[in-house]
Every structure is written in C-alpha cells, then in structure tokens.
Amino acid sequence: MCKTLLSSVLVFVLFFFSGELFAQQVEVELGPDQIGLNETFTIKINVANEKIKSYDQFPDIPGFQKQGISQSSSMNVINGQVTSSNSIIQYYKPSRKGEFSLPPFSIEINGQNFEFEGKTITVTDPVSSGRPRGNTGDPFSDFFNRSQEEPEYIELDDEAFFSVTVDKDTVFAGEGFNMTLAFYMSETNQAPFNFHKPGEQLDNVLKQIKPTNAWEENYNISNIDPEQVMINGKRWVRYKVYEATFYPFSEGTLEIPSIPWEMIKYRIAKNPTFFGSNRQEDFKTFYSAPKTVTVKPLPSHPLRNEVAVGEYQLRENITELEVETGEGFNYSFGISGVGNINAISPPKLLPGRNIDTFDPNVRQQINRGYGRVSGIKEFNYFMTINEASEVNLGETLEWIYFDPTRAVYDTLRPTAIIKAVGESKVNQAISNRRLGGIYDRIASEDNRFLNERYKYYFTVAINLLLLASVVFLAVIIIRRK
C-alpha cells in the first residue's frame, strides 16, 4: 500500500505565509499495484483531527471508470487525548486488462491544495472471491475490533422522474404558456437522492429548450424547495428548478426536446454498521419527454399585429367629475388582468372631441406565481376641457385587445362622463399653445424688406453663365470630330 504523508516542512511554509499553524494532516492511500478485472481500485484520502468540509474532484485514471464516492469517520481516545480521522474513498472499476498509469495528482481539501504521487496499476484476469484483498480499509479500522473489509453497497429501486411540463399544447400568437422543469419523487420512494450542480446543469438545459421567438417572464427560482402534489391520485414531492411563462411572437411550432438531468443517487450499505459510511455516492441521469407547442395566428383584424393578447379588465380612476373650463384634471386608465403586461400599449385617442390631453405617465406592476403572469398597467393622463359641455371619456379613449379564452377581439372604454362649467377658454388655449413651424422664427428673423431686383439680376447672370458653358463644350466636341 502506497502512502504519502505531507511533511512538516510544508506545514511550516504554510505557517510562514498565512500566519497560522493548521492542525489538519492529510495522507493518501492508494489501492494495490495489481488487481483483477472484477475488482476495484481505490484512492482514499484521510484527514486527521479535521472535518472534511469541501473537496475537489478525484483524478481520472485511463482505463478505469469512476464508480462512486463514500465517506467514513472514526474517533480514538488514548490517555484522555481525543484523536479523529475522516476519510473519502473514490472507487474505480477497470474496463480492460493491461498496465495503466496514475499520474501525480492534486486535490483541494477544505480550501487547501495537496499534491500526491501516482503509481502504476496492473489489471489482470478476473480473480476468485477467495483471493486476499489489499489493505484499502480505514487506518483506524481496528478500533473496537471492526473488520478491515469495505462494506458492500446495493442500489435501491426508485420512484422518481424528471419532467418538462407545459400547461397548454396550443396557444394563439401572443398568448402565454407556462413551462416548468422539476424533479419528482413518490412519497413512498426509499432511494436517497440529492441535487448535483443544479445551476450548471440548468444553464446548459435552457440553451436547448428556450424558445427564441418568444418573450420570457422568468419566475426566478432561487431555492429548490419541496412541495406536495397529486398526480393520478398519488402523492408526489416536486422540486422545481425552473419556471417561466413564454409569449410567442408569431405562429408556428415550438419543439422542446428531451433533456437529461443528473442526480446524485446513493447506494446503501448491505450491512450497515455504527461506524463508517452506510451509503455510497453514485449518479443517475433522468430524461424528460419531448414536448410540442403549436402557435396559431390571431383571427383576421386590421390591428391583428398590434393588439395585446390576454384576459383584461378596465380599472379607471378620476379625481373629479365636474371641473371648470380650462382647468386640468387627472384621469387614470388602468388595464389589469392575465397576460404579457409589458406588451400593453397606451389606449388610442379618438379625434374631434372637446378635450385636450397630454402624454400619459405610465406605471406597471407584474406578479408571477401560481403558473401565470398577471398585473396592471396604468396610463395617467392630465386633461383639460375648454368649452362648457359634458364630455364622455368613452368617446375619447379606447383600447382594443384579443381575448384568447373567448377567441374574440374586445374593446375597453372609459365610463366616466365629465361636466365642464364656466366661460369658454378656447381662445386662451390657442394663445397658450405652441404654434411651431415658421412662428418659432419670428423673434430671431430680420424684419427689413429685401430688394427683389438684385435677386432677378443674379438669376439672369447664372443662366447666361450656364448657356456659355454649353456653347463652349459644343465647340470643343465639333473641333475634335
């Protein structure tokens, strides 16, 4: 058995640079120089008097496949002095016979990097189970007369799956559909699982499944929490890793391929013991079923390419229903409901009404949850009426949208009627209004008369010069011929 112990010189150097003396001592135990094709090779890292809080990936060995990782710990008391040891064991299975080289390698443990020597491994024909095995056990394995043999691990059947779900198979262009990526486990599942690099996996998965021709409203899941769900009358535990609502811009077909999702699945010790690890880390990859979402075009309409799509209602708010002519008032045209709130455009102003309006201030609020996107978008107008009259705002503003549930176009109009009283302020409004154009130059332009005769003489001179140029070119052309 090859053992490499970090020397005290390394500890002294670390102390010199860091200013602290680390009590952590690390040693490596490599498997035997020769194993059978039906045996496993191990790399075991022992850490004395320190818990293993973090560790890096074990090295790859050409001709071998990683089989899983197990951990163990032990404690010893001698003359009142307590010592402990924590171990990590990486298992390797040979894929063929031959001679293979494990090069020198380094592993970062608890934030420190440790260098270890390699060795040459010879893989022979399969051997019988009676052949003595090399000492790959815990150096503290004789504590309480424990056996030095590694425990045998078995894989439990699981009731689990990974799924990509959509709440609608067919939508209109602009209508939203919800997409969820989640891992499911039955409440009766006995196999232990854990997530393996979910953030890194999710980044790769989203590159494959995100529609490019659609607006995304991401629910921004930051914690993977369990929740109880019922599927076909059976209780399951769901772990959502991603959820979003997509709004396709145009008709067509959205293809969501089958995607892989890797989970850590632990193998359980066949004969559990009080000391040591009773489970071994392994991996299992689940595959989701592919999905297809069909996007239909909106029915024929002059504003088909401009209207918002969703289920909306009007929420209006006005400061007062009776105003003095020429005095302004505030009116809020609020659109609330379920749909792409970002895509809501301002209502249309109808011409020919006795009312002046200014560009609105816009405020919106978006809520993402329970598998849908809802909210409100408010357009706050400042309006004035300059002639005494009653003005129906329903004849001034309107907003057209498409309702995908009823598959019809609909219009939201205000119901408020404003009564303006007082003298006419039409002329005052005109004088206060910016005329623009040539009127803006009145104050800066010269008001003296210009002599138009000079302009006439200048035009005649230019024309004579052009005529002389044409005659000169004609003479040159004739002479060359």
GROMACS .gro file of C-alpha atoms in nm:
model
  481
    1MET     CA    1   0.000   0.000   0.000
    2CYS     CA    2   0.145   0.332  -0.106
    3LYS     CA    3   0.114   0.611   0.150
    4THR     CA    4   0.214   0.974   0.107
    5LEU     CA    5   0.227   1.194   0.419
    6LEU     CA    6   0.271   1.569   0.389
    7SER     CA    7   0.590   1.667   0.560
    8SER     CA    8   0.625   1.916   0.842
    9VAL     CA    9   0.823   2.138   0.607
   10LEU     CA   10   0.503   2.206   0.406
   11VAL     CA   11   0.321   2.291   0.727
   12PHE     CA   12   0.599   2.531   0.824
   13VAL     CA   13   0.583   2.702   0.483
   14LEU     CA   14   0.205   2.739   0.512
   15PHE     CA   15   0.252   2.884   0.858
   16PHE     CA   16   0.516   3.127   0.726
   17PHE     CA   17   0.285   3.263   0.454
   18SER     CA   18  -0.050   3.253   0.632
   19GLY     CA   19   0.049   3.333   0.986
   20GLU     CA   20  -0.144   3.033   1.126
   21LEU     CA   21  -0.048   2.676   1.204
   22PHE     CA   22  -0.308   2.436   1.061
   23ALA     CA   23  -0.377   2.124   1.266
   24GLN     CA   24  -0.508   1.950   0.954
   25GLN     CA   25  -0.298   1.649   0.849
   26VAL     CA   26  -0.375   1.473   0.520
   27GLU     CA   27  -0.248   1.144   0.381
   28VAL     CA   28  -0.343   0.934   0.081
   29GLU     CA   29  -0.381   0.557   0.049
   30LEU     CA   30  -0.376   0.409  -0.299
   31GLY     CA   31  -0.510   0.068  -0.391
   32PRO     CA   32  -0.284  -0.232  -0.468
   33ASP     CA   33  -0.040  -0.239  -0.759
   34GLN     CA   34  -0.225  -0.534  -0.914
   35ILE     CA   35  -0.599  -0.605  -0.924
   36GLY     CA   36  -0.827  -0.837  -1.114
   37LEU     CA   37  -1.064  -0.724  -1.384
   38ASN     CA   38  -1.353  -0.792  -1.147
   39GLU     CA   39  -1.206  -0.590  -0.860
   40THR     CA   40  -1.199  -0.217  -0.783
   41PHE     CA   41  -0.913   0.023  -0.729
   42THR     CA   42  -0.945   0.293  -0.463
   43ILE     CA   43  -0.795   0.628  -0.375
   44LYS     CA   44  -0.852   0.706  -0.008
   45ILE     CA   45  -0.783   1.046   0.149
   46ASN     CA   46  -0.750   1.052   0.530
   47VAL     CA   47  -0.778   1.380   0.720
   48ALA     CA   48  -0.674   1.374   1.086
   49ASN     CA   49  -0.831   1.598   1.352
   50GLU     CA   50  -1.036   1.794   1.099
   51LYS     CA   51  -1.379   1.753   0.940
   52ILE     CA   52  -1.394   1.730   0.562
   53LYS     CA   53  -1.600   2.036   0.469
   54SER     CA   54  -1.513   2.052   0.099
   55TYR     CA   55  -1.305   1.860  -0.151
   56ASP     CA   56  -1.219   1.873  -0.520
   57GLN     CA   57  -1.274   1.613  -0.790
   58PHE     CA   58  -1.062   1.298  -0.776
   59PRO     CA   59  -0.832   1.238  -1.076
   60ASP     CA   60  -0.933   1.030  -1.378
   61ILE     CA   61  -0.736   0.710  -1.444
   62PRO     CA   62  -0.701   0.593  -1.807
   63GLY     CA   63  -0.869   0.253  -1.850
   64PHE     CA   64  -1.086   0.297  -1.539
   65GLN     CA   65  -1.436   0.432  -1.471
   66LYS     CA   66  -1.535   0.618  -1.156
   67GLN     CA   67  -1.791   0.419  -0.959
   68GLY     CA   68  -1.879   0.647  -0.670
   69ILE     CA   69  -1.757   0.808  -0.350
   70SER     CA   70  -1.804   0.706   0.012
   71GLN     CA   71  -1.705   0.878   0.337
   72SER     CA   72  -1.620   0.744   0.680
   73SER     CA   73  -1.509   0.880   1.016
   74SER     CA   74  -1.360   0.742   1.338
   75MET     CA   75  -1.254   0.860   1.683
   76ASN     CA   76  -0.996   0.730   1.933
   77VAL     CA   77  -0.930   0.822   2.298
   78ILE     CA   78  -0.586   0.742   2.442
   79ASN     CA   79  -0.493   0.870   2.791
   80GLY     CA   80  -0.767   1.127   2.766
   81GLN     CA   81  -0.637   1.258   2.432
   82VAL     CA   82  -0.904   1.251   2.162
   83THR     CA   83  -0.799   1.199   1.801
   84SER     CA   84  -1.027   1.167   1.498
   85SER     CA   85  -0.998   1.067   1.135
   86ASN     CA   86  -1.224   1.143   0.840
   87SER     CA   87  -1.187   0.965   0.509
   88ILE     CA   88  -1.306   0.996   0.149
   89ILE     CA   89  -1.283   0.694  -0.080
   90GLN     CA   90  -1.313   0.714  -0.460
   91TYR     CA   91  -1.382   0.379  -0.632
   92TYR     CA   92  -1.257   0.294  -0.982
   93LYS     CA   93  -1.363  -0.003  -1.197
   94PRO     CA   94  -1.118  -0.127  -1.464
   95SER     CA   95  -1.260  -0.150  -1.816
   96ARG     CA   96  -0.992  -0.379  -1.964
   97LYS     CA   97  -0.675  -0.567  -1.880
   98GLY     CA   98  -0.335  -0.407  -1.908
   99GLU     CA   99  -0.092  -0.179  -1.736
  100PHE     CA  100  -0.214   0.172  -1.655
  101SER     CA  101  -0.051   0.476  -1.501
  102LEU     CA  102  -0.199   0.701  -1.236
  103PRO     CA  103  -0.003   1.027  -1.279
  104PRO     CA  104   0.080   1.258  -0.986
  105PHE     CA  105  -0.232   1.449  -0.887
  106SER     CA  106  -0.354   1.726  -0.657
  107ILE     CA  107  -0.679   1.762  -0.461
  108GLU     CA  108  -0.810   2.068  -0.282
  109ILE     CA  109  -0.943   1.976   0.064
  110ASN     CA  110  -1.102   2.235   0.293
  111GLY     CA  111  -0.959   2.512   0.077
  112GLN     CA  112  -0.600   2.378   0.078
  113ASN     CA  113  -0.431   2.216  -0.220
  114PHE     CA  114  -0.239   1.888  -0.160
  115GLU     CA  115  -0.004   1.715  -0.403
  116PHE     CA  116   0.018   1.334  -0.419
  117GLU     CA  117   0.234   1.088  -0.608
  118GLY     CA  118   0.092   0.845  -0.865
  119LYS     CA  119   0.166   0.482  -0.937
  120THR     CA  120   0.140   0.207  -1.199
  121ILE     CA  121  -0.160  -0.028  -1.181
  122THR     CA  122  -0.170  -0.372  -1.345
  123VAL     CA  123  -0.511  -0.521  -1.430
  124THR     CA  124  -0.514  -0.899  -1.470
  125ASP     CA  125  -0.777  -1.164  -1.543
  126PRO     CA  126  -1.075  -1.182  -1.307
  127VAL     CA  127  -0.987  -1.346  -0.976
  128SER     CA  128  -1.190  -1.563  -0.742
  129SER     CA  129  -1.357  -1.410  -0.440
  130GLY     CA  130  -1.124  -1.605  -0.209
  131ARG     CA  131  -0.818  -1.408  -0.315
  132PRO     CA  132  -0.683  -1.188  -0.034
  133ARG     CA  133  -0.752  -0.822  -0.093
  134GLY     CA  134  -0.512  -0.535  -0.038
  135ASN     CA  135  -0.549  -0.318   0.267
  136THR     CA  136  -0.785  -0.046   0.147
  137GLY     CA  137  -0.957  -0.004   0.480
  138ASP     CA  138  -0.963   0.273   0.734
  139PRO     CA  139  -0.631   0.307   0.927
  140PHE     CA  140  -0.848   0.322   1.238
  141SER     CA  141  -1.042   0.012   1.130
  142ASP     CA  142  -0.922  -0.200   1.419
  143PHE     CA  143  -1.093   0.033   1.667
  144PHE     CA  144  -1.348  -0.179   1.860
  145ASN     CA  145  -1.231  -0.480   1.650
  146ARG     CA  146  -1.402  -0.364   1.331
  147SER     CA  147  -1.340  -0.557   1.010
  148GLN     CA  148  -1.099  -0.402   0.757
  149GLU     CA  149  -1.315  -0.506   0.460
  150GLU     CA  150  -1.501  -0.235   0.273
  151PRO     CA  151  -1.881  -0.255   0.309
  152GLU     CA  152  -2.091  -0.390   0.023
  153TYR     CA  153  -2.332  -0.137  -0.126
  154ILE     CA  154  -2.658  -0.205  -0.308
  155GLU     CA  155  -2.876   0.015  -0.526
  156LEU     CA  156  -3.239   0.063  -0.425
  157ASP     CA  157  -3.520   0.087  -0.676
  158ASP     CA  158  -3.652   0.440  -0.706
  159GLU     CA  159  -3.985   0.601  -0.782
  160ALA     CA  160  -3.867   0.927  -0.935
  161PHE     CA  161  -3.859   1.109  -1.266
  162PHE     CA  162  -3.759   1.441  -1.420
  163SER     CA  163  -4.013   1.627  -1.628
  164VAL     CA  164  -4.055   1.932  -1.852
  165THR     CA  165  -4.423   2.031  -1.846
  166VAL     CA  166  -4.626   2.292  -2.034
  167ASP     CA  167  -4.978   2.390  -1.933
  168LYS     CA  168  -5.100   2.437  -2.293
  169ASP     CA  169  -5.030   2.242  -2.612
  170THR     CA  170  -5.191   2.506  -2.838
  171VAL     CA  171  -5.187   2.884  -2.798
  172PHE     CA  172  -5.253   3.195  -3.005
  173ALA     CA  173  -4.965   3.419  -3.107
  174GLY     CA  174  -4.906   3.647  -2.810
  175GLU     CA  175  -5.082   3.414  -2.565
  176GLY     CA  176  -4.871   3.284  -2.279
  177PHE     CA  177  -4.795   2.923  -2.186
  178ASN     CA  178  -4.623   2.811  -1.867
  179MET     CA  179  -4.312   2.587  -1.871
  180THR     CA  180  -4.185   2.407  -1.559
  181LEU     CA  181  -3.875   2.192  -1.505
  182ALA     CA  182  -3.899   1.977  -1.193
  183PHE     CA  183  -3.775   1.659  -1.028
  184TYR     CA  184  -4.046   1.434  -0.879
  185MET     CA  185  -4.019   1.168  -0.608
  186SER     CA  186  -4.300   0.949  -0.479
  187GLU     CA  187  -4.378   0.981  -0.109
  188THR     CA  188  -4.310   0.607  -0.082
  189ASN     CA  189  -3.969   0.634  -0.254
  190GLN     CA  190  -3.689   0.473  -0.050
  191ALA     CA  191  -3.388   0.558  -0.266
  192PRO     CA  192  -3.197   0.864  -0.135
  193PHE     CA  193  -3.132   1.144  -0.386
  194ASN     CA  194  -2.955   1.478  -0.387
  195PHE     CA  195  -2.908   1.750  -0.648
  196HIS     CA  196  -2.582   1.758  -0.844
  197LYS     CA  197  -2.469   2.104  -0.966
  198PRO     CA  198  -2.825   2.223  -1.045
  199GLY     CA  199  -2.717   2.573  -1.154
  200GLU     CA  200  -2.461   2.446  -1.402
  201GLN     CA  201  -2.699   2.185  -1.542
  202LEU     CA  202  -2.982   2.438  -1.573
  203ASP     CA  203  -2.767   2.678  -1.778
  204ASN     CA  204  -2.696   2.400  -2.029
  205VAL     CA  205  -3.059   2.284  -2.038
  206LEU     CA  206  -3.206   2.630  -2.101
  207LYS     CA  207  -2.988   2.670  -2.409
  208GLN     CA  208  -3.175   2.373  -2.558
  209ILE     CA  209  -3.535   2.442  -2.457
  210LYS     CA  210  -3.582   2.820  -2.451
  211PRO     CA  211  -3.791   2.941  -2.750
  212THR     CA  212  -3.603   3.211  -2.937
  213ASN     CA  213  -3.912   3.374  -3.091
  214ALA     CA  214  -4.092   3.445  -2.764
  215TRP     CA  215  -4.096   3.688  -2.471
  216GLU     CA  216  -3.991   3.526  -2.141
  217GLU     CA  217  -4.125   3.605  -1.793
  218ASN     CA  218  -3.890   3.415  -1.559
  219TYR     CA  219  -4.016   3.324  -1.209
  220ASN     CA  220  -3.656   3.338  -1.079
  221ILE     CA  221  -3.649   3.029  -0.856
  222SER     CA  222  -3.358   3.077  -0.614
  223ASN     CA  223  -3.423   2.789  -0.370
  224ILE     CA  224  -3.518   2.434  -0.461
  225ASP     CA  225  -3.791   2.362  -0.207
  226PRO     CA  226  -4.013   2.051  -0.183
  227GLU     CA  227  -4.388   2.079  -0.238
  228GLN     CA  228  -4.665   1.820  -0.227
  229VAL     CA  229  -4.857   1.750  -0.550
  230MET     CA  230  -5.112   1.491  -0.662
  231ILE     CA  231  -5.058   1.303  -0.989
  232ASN     CA  232  -5.321   1.047  -1.093
  233GLY     CA  233  -5.440   1.016  -0.733
  234LYS     CA  234  -5.088   0.955  -0.595
  235ARG     CA  235  -4.886   1.189  -0.375
  236TRP     CA  236  -4.551   1.310  -0.506
  237VAL     CA  237  -4.287   1.553  -0.384
  238ARG     CA  238  -4.196   1.808  -0.651
  239TYR     CA  239  -3.870   2.007  -0.665
  240LYS     CA  240  -3.897   2.292  -0.917
  241VAL     CA  241  -3.567   2.403  -1.071
  242TYR     CA  242  -3.710   2.642  -1.333
  243GLU     CA  243  -4.043   2.805  -1.420
  244ALA     CA  244  -4.131   3.070  -1.677
  245THR     CA  245  -4.416   3.191  -1.897
  246PHE     CA  246  -4.345   3.240  -2.268
  247TYR     CA  247  -4.537   3.460  -2.512
  248PRO     CA  248  -4.469   3.359  -2.878
  249PHE     CA  249  -4.441   3.648  -3.121
  250SER     CA  250  -4.575   3.466  -3.427
  251GLU     CA  251  -4.744   3.146  -3.538
  252GLY     CA  252  -4.554   2.822  -3.585
  253THR     CA  253  -4.444   2.517  -3.385
  254LEU     CA  254  -4.220   2.523  -3.078
  255GLU     CA  255  -4.025   2.199  -3.028
  256ILE     CA  256  -3.898   2.121  -2.677
  257PRO     CA  257  -3.652   1.828  -2.698
  258SER     CA  258  -3.589   1.554  -2.443
  259ILE     CA  259  -3.330   1.679  -2.196
  260PRO     CA  260  -3.106   1.496  -1.944
  261TRP     CA  261  -3.092   1.576  -1.573
  262GLU     CA  262  -2.829   1.417  -1.348
  263MET     CA  263  -2.899   1.346  -0.981
  264ILE     CA  264  -2.682   1.206  -0.704
  265LYS     CA  265  -2.831   0.868  -0.609
  266TYR     CA  266  -2.678   0.699  -0.306
  267ARG     CA  267  -2.614   0.327  -0.282
  268ILE     CA  268  -2.694   0.183   0.059
  269ALA     CA  269  -2.467  -0.046   0.263
  270LYS     CA  270  -2.599  -0.400   0.262
  271ASN     CA  271  -2.489  -0.450   0.624
  272PRO     CA  272  -2.499  -0.108   0.794
  273THR     CA  273  -2.256  -0.051   1.082
  274PHE     CA  274  -2.240   0.204   1.359
  275PHE     CA  275  -1.901   0.332   1.238
  276GLY     CA  276  -1.812   0.434   0.886
  277SER     CA  277  -2.031   0.537   0.595
  278ASN     CA  278  -2.351   0.345   0.528
  279ARG     CA  279  -2.408   0.491   0.183
  280GLN     CA  280  -2.202   0.548  -0.131
  281GLU     CA  281  -2.238   0.837  -0.374
  282ASP     CA  282  -2.335   0.745  -0.729
  283PHE     CA  283  -2.510   0.920  -1.018
  284LYS     CA  284  -2.823   0.860  -1.222
  285THR     CA  285  -2.939   1.053  -1.528
  286PHE     CA  286  -3.310   1.108  -1.593
  287TYR     CA  287  -3.456   1.211  -1.929
  288SER     CA  288  -3.765   1.423  -1.984
  289ALA     CA  289  -4.021   1.355  -2.255
  290PRO     CA  290  -4.020   1.592  -2.557
  291LYS     CA  291  -4.298   1.848  -2.590
  292THR     CA  292  -4.456   2.040  -2.879
  293VAL     CA  293  -4.647   2.369  -2.855
  294THR     CA  294  -4.848   2.481  -3.159
  295VAL     CA  295  -4.888   2.860  -3.203
  296LYS     CA  296  -5.195   2.968  -3.402
  297PRO     CA  297  -5.230   3.305  -3.579
  298LEU     CA  298  -5.484   3.556  -3.450
  299PRO     CA  299  -5.811   3.590  -3.646
  300SER     CA  300  -5.824   3.850  -3.922
  301HIS     CA  301  -5.844   4.208  -3.791
  302PRO     CA  302  -5.695   4.545  -3.900
  303LEU     CA  303  -5.495   4.559  -3.574
  304ARG     CA  304  -5.403   4.189  -3.558
  305ASN     CA  305  -5.028   4.262  -3.544
  306GLU     CA  306  -5.063   4.541  -3.285
  307VAL     CA  307  -5.311   4.433  -3.018
  308ALA     CA  308  -5.221   4.275  -2.684
  309VAL     CA  309  -5.341   3.921  -2.607
  310GLY     CA  310  -5.483   3.822  -2.270
  311GLU     CA  311  -5.775   3.847  -2.031
  312TYR     CA  312  -5.803   4.211  -1.926
  313GLN     CA  313  -6.037   4.448  -1.742
  314LEU     CA  314  -6.050   4.827  -1.713
  315ARG     CA  315  -5.973   4.995  -1.381
  316GLU     CA  316  -6.027   5.370  -1.413
  317ASN     CA  317  -5.969   5.640  -1.156
  318ILE     CA  318  -6.061   6.009  -1.182
  319THR     CA  319  -6.016   6.297  -0.939
  320GLU     CA  320  -6.345   6.479  -1.007
  321LEU     CA  321  -6.644   6.460  -1.243
  322GLU     CA  322  -6.718   6.836  -1.256
  323VAL     CA  323  -6.445   7.082  -1.350
  324GLU     CA  324  -6.404   7.447  -1.451
  325THR     CA  325  -6.329   7.513  -1.817
  326GLY     CA  326  -5.956   7.546  -1.880
  327GLU     CA  327  -5.865   7.377  -1.552
  328GLY     CA  328  -5.696   7.043  -1.571
  329PHE     CA  329  -5.790   6.717  -1.405
  330ASN     CA  330  -5.622   6.375  -1.371
  331TYR     CA  331  -5.760   6.055  -1.518
  332SER     CA  332  -5.611   5.705  -1.485
  333PHE     CA  333  -5.679   5.439  -1.749
  334GLY     CA  334  -5.570   5.112  -1.583
  335ILE     CA  335  -5.554   4.776  -1.764
  336SER     CA  336  -5.538   4.475  -1.531
  337GLY     CA  337  -5.556   4.101  -1.590
  338VAL     CA  338  -5.360   3.797  -1.706
  339GLY     CA  339  -5.119   3.829  -1.996
  340ASN     CA  340  -4.799   3.994  -2.111
  341ILE     CA  341  -4.822   4.318  -1.914
  342ASN     CA  342  -4.506   4.452  -2.079
  343ALA     CA  343  -4.672   4.433  -2.422
  344ILE     CA  344  -4.969   4.657  -2.328
  345SER     CA  345  -4.964   4.978  -2.536
  346PRO     CA  346  -5.141   5.308  -2.447
  347PRO     CA  347  -5.510   5.344  -2.537
  348LYS     CA  348  -5.598   5.514  -2.863
  349LEU     CA  349  -5.706   5.881  -2.856
  350LEU     CA  350  -6.012   5.943  -3.071
  351PRO     CA  351  -6.009   6.274  -3.266
  352GLY     CA  352  -6.266   6.552  -3.281
  353ARG     CA  353  -6.352   6.582  -2.911
  354ASN     CA  354  -6.374   6.896  -2.696
  355ILE     CA  355  -6.086   6.788  -2.473
  356ASP     CA  356  -5.707   6.835  -2.463
  357THR     CA  357  -5.484   6.554  -2.339
  358PHE     CA  358  -5.110   6.526  -2.273
  359ASP     CA  359  -4.882   6.222  -2.300
  360PRO     CA  360  -4.956   5.993  -2.004
  361ASN     CA  361  -4.728   5.883  -1.723
  362VAL     CA  362  -4.703   5.502  -1.719
  363ARG     CA  363  -4.684   5.272  -1.415
  364GLN     CA  364  -4.695   4.893  -1.420
  365GLN     CA  365  -4.686   4.608  -1.170
  366ILE     CA  366  -4.621   4.244  -1.267
  367ASN     CA  367  -4.698   3.940  -1.049
  368ARG     CA  368  -4.551   3.597  -1.131
  369GLY     CA  369  -4.690   3.298  -0.945
  370TYR     CA  370  -4.932   3.006  -0.945
  371GLY     CA  371  -4.835   2.926  -1.303
  372ARG     CA  372  -4.938   3.258  -1.458
  373VAL     CA  373  -4.833   3.619  -1.507
  374SER     CA  374  -5.078   3.891  -1.402
  375GLY     CA  375  -5.062   4.258  -1.314
  376ILE     CA  376  -5.174   4.608  -1.402
  377LYS     CA  377  -5.052   4.885  -1.630
  378GLU     CA  378  -5.181   5.236  -1.563
  379PHE     CA  379  -5.177   5.534  -1.801
  380ASN     CA  380  -5.220   5.856  -1.601
  381TYR     CA  381  -5.348   6.145  -1.815
  382PHE     CA  382  -5.372   6.518  -1.747
  383MET     CA  383  -5.673   6.658  -1.938
  384THR     CA  384  -5.841   6.997  -1.991
  385ILE     CA  385  -6.183   7.095  -2.132
  386ASN     CA  386  -6.203   7.449  -2.276
  387GLU     CA  387  -6.576   7.470  -2.365
  388ALA     CA  388  -6.863   7.421  -2.125
  389SER     CA  389  -7.013   7.082  -2.204
  390GLU     CA  390  -7.044   6.721  -2.095
  391VAL     CA  391  -6.763   6.501  -2.226
  392ASN     CA  392  -6.799   6.125  -2.235
  393LEU     CA  393  -6.445   5.982  -2.196
  394GLY     CA  394  -6.570   5.665  -2.364
  395GLU     CA  395  -6.577   5.868  -2.686
  396THR     CA  396  -6.222   5.994  -2.625
  397LEU     CA  397  -6.020   5.681  -2.533
  398GLU     CA  398  -6.040   5.316  -2.634
  399TRP     CA  399  -5.814   5.010  -2.606
  400ILE     CA  400  -5.856   4.704  -2.829
  401TYR     CA  401  -5.721   4.359  -2.732
  402PHE     CA  402  -5.770   3.991  -2.814
  403ASP     CA  403  -5.917   3.755  -2.554
  404PRO     CA  404  -5.773   3.403  -2.620
  405THR     CA  405  -6.025   3.232  -2.390
  406ARG     CA  406  -6.324   3.359  -2.588
  407ALA     CA  407  -6.122   3.385  -2.912
  408VAL     CA  408  -6.267   3.732  -2.983
  409TYR     CA  409  -6.143   4.090  -3.010
  410ASP     CA  410  -6.277   4.322  -2.742
  411THR     CA  411  -6.255   4.693  -2.655
  412LEU     CA  412  -6.213   4.866  -2.319
  413ARG     CA  413  -6.368   5.216  -2.297
  414PRO     CA  414  -6.399   5.457  -2.003
  415THR     CA  415  -6.739   5.501  -1.840
  416ALA     CA  416  -6.669   5.839  -1.678
  417ILE     CA  417  -6.860   6.147  -1.800
  418ILE     CA  418  -6.702   6.485  -1.720
  419LYS     CA  419  -6.910   6.802  -1.684
  420ALA     CA  420  -6.724   7.126  -1.765
  421VAL     CA  421  -6.876   7.457  -1.645
  422GLY     CA  422  -6.769   7.818  -1.693
  423GLU     CA  423  -6.672   8.055  -1.971
  424SER     CA  424  -6.519   7.941  -2.297
  425LYS     CA  425  -6.139   7.917  -2.280
  426VAL     CA  426  -6.085   7.816  -2.642
  427ASN     CA  427  -5.904   8.140  -2.744
  428GLN     CA  428  -5.693   8.134  -2.430
  429ALA     CA  429  -5.593   7.775  -2.503
  430ILE     CA  430  -5.488   7.871  -2.857
  431SER     CA  431  -5.273   8.161  -2.734
  432ASN     CA  432  -5.106   7.938  -2.478
  433ARG     CA  433  -5.045   7.664  -2.728
  434ARG     CA  434  -4.712   7.646  -2.911
  435LEU     CA  435  -4.776   7.708  -3.281
  436GLY     CA  436  -4.442   7.575  -3.402
  437GLY     CA  437  -4.304   7.586  -3.754
  438ILE     CA  438  -4.230   7.929  -3.901
  439TYR     CA  439  -4.378   8.106  -3.598
  440ASP     CA  440  -4.083   7.996  -3.386
  441ARG     CA  441  -3.851   8.211  -3.607
  442ILE     CA  442  -4.040   8.540  -3.572
  443ALA     CA  443  -3.829   8.669  -3.284
  444SER     CA  444  -3.496   8.586  -3.450
  445GLU     CA  445  -3.554   8.688  -3.815
  446ASP     CA  446  -3.478   9.034  -3.966
  447ASN     CA  447  -3.794   9.240  -4.030
  448ARG     CA  448  -3.639   9.464  -4.305
  449PHE     CA  449  -3.762   9.448  -4.667
  450LEU     CA  450  -3.537   9.282  -4.924
  451ASN     CA  451  -3.478   9.422  -5.276
  452GLU     CA  452  -3.613   9.157  -5.511
  453ARG     CA  453  -3.442   9.327  -5.815
  454TYR     CA  454  -3.099   9.201  -5.703
  455LYS     CA  455  -3.239   8.853  -5.695
  456TYR     CA  456  -3.361   8.889  -6.054
  457TYR     CA  457  -3.021   9.010  -6.182
  458PHE     CA  458  -2.842   8.727  -6.005
  459THR     CA  459  -3.071   8.465  -6.166
  460VAL     CA  460  -3.014   8.609  -6.517
  461ALA     CA  461  -2.634   8.606  -6.468
  462ILE     CA  462  -2.636   8.240  -6.360
  463ASN     CA  463  -2.845   8.140  -6.662
  464LEU     CA  464  -2.610   8.326  -6.906
  465LEU     CA  465  -2.309   8.155  -6.748
  466LEU     CA  466  -2.467   7.812  -6.791
  467LEU     CA  467  -2.555   7.891  -7.155
  468ALA     CA  468  -2.194   7.998  -7.231
  469SER     CA  469  -2.064   7.674  -7.078
  470VAL     CA  470  -2.290   7.465  -7.300
  471VAL     CA  471  -2.178   7.655  -7.618
  472PHE     CA  472  -1.812   7.615  -7.520
  473LEU     CA  473  -1.850   7.237  -7.477
  474ALA     CA  474  -2.029   7.209  -7.813
  475VAL     CA  475  -1.744   7.392  -7.998
  476ILE     CA  476  -1.484   7.160  -7.845
  477ILE     CA  477  -1.677   6.850  -7.950
  478ILE     CA  478  -1.719   6.975  -8.311
  479ARG     CA  479  -1.348   7.057  -8.347
  480ARG     CA  480  -1.242   6.710  -8.228
  481LYS     CA  481  -1.464   6.548  -8.492
   0.00000   0.00000   0.00000
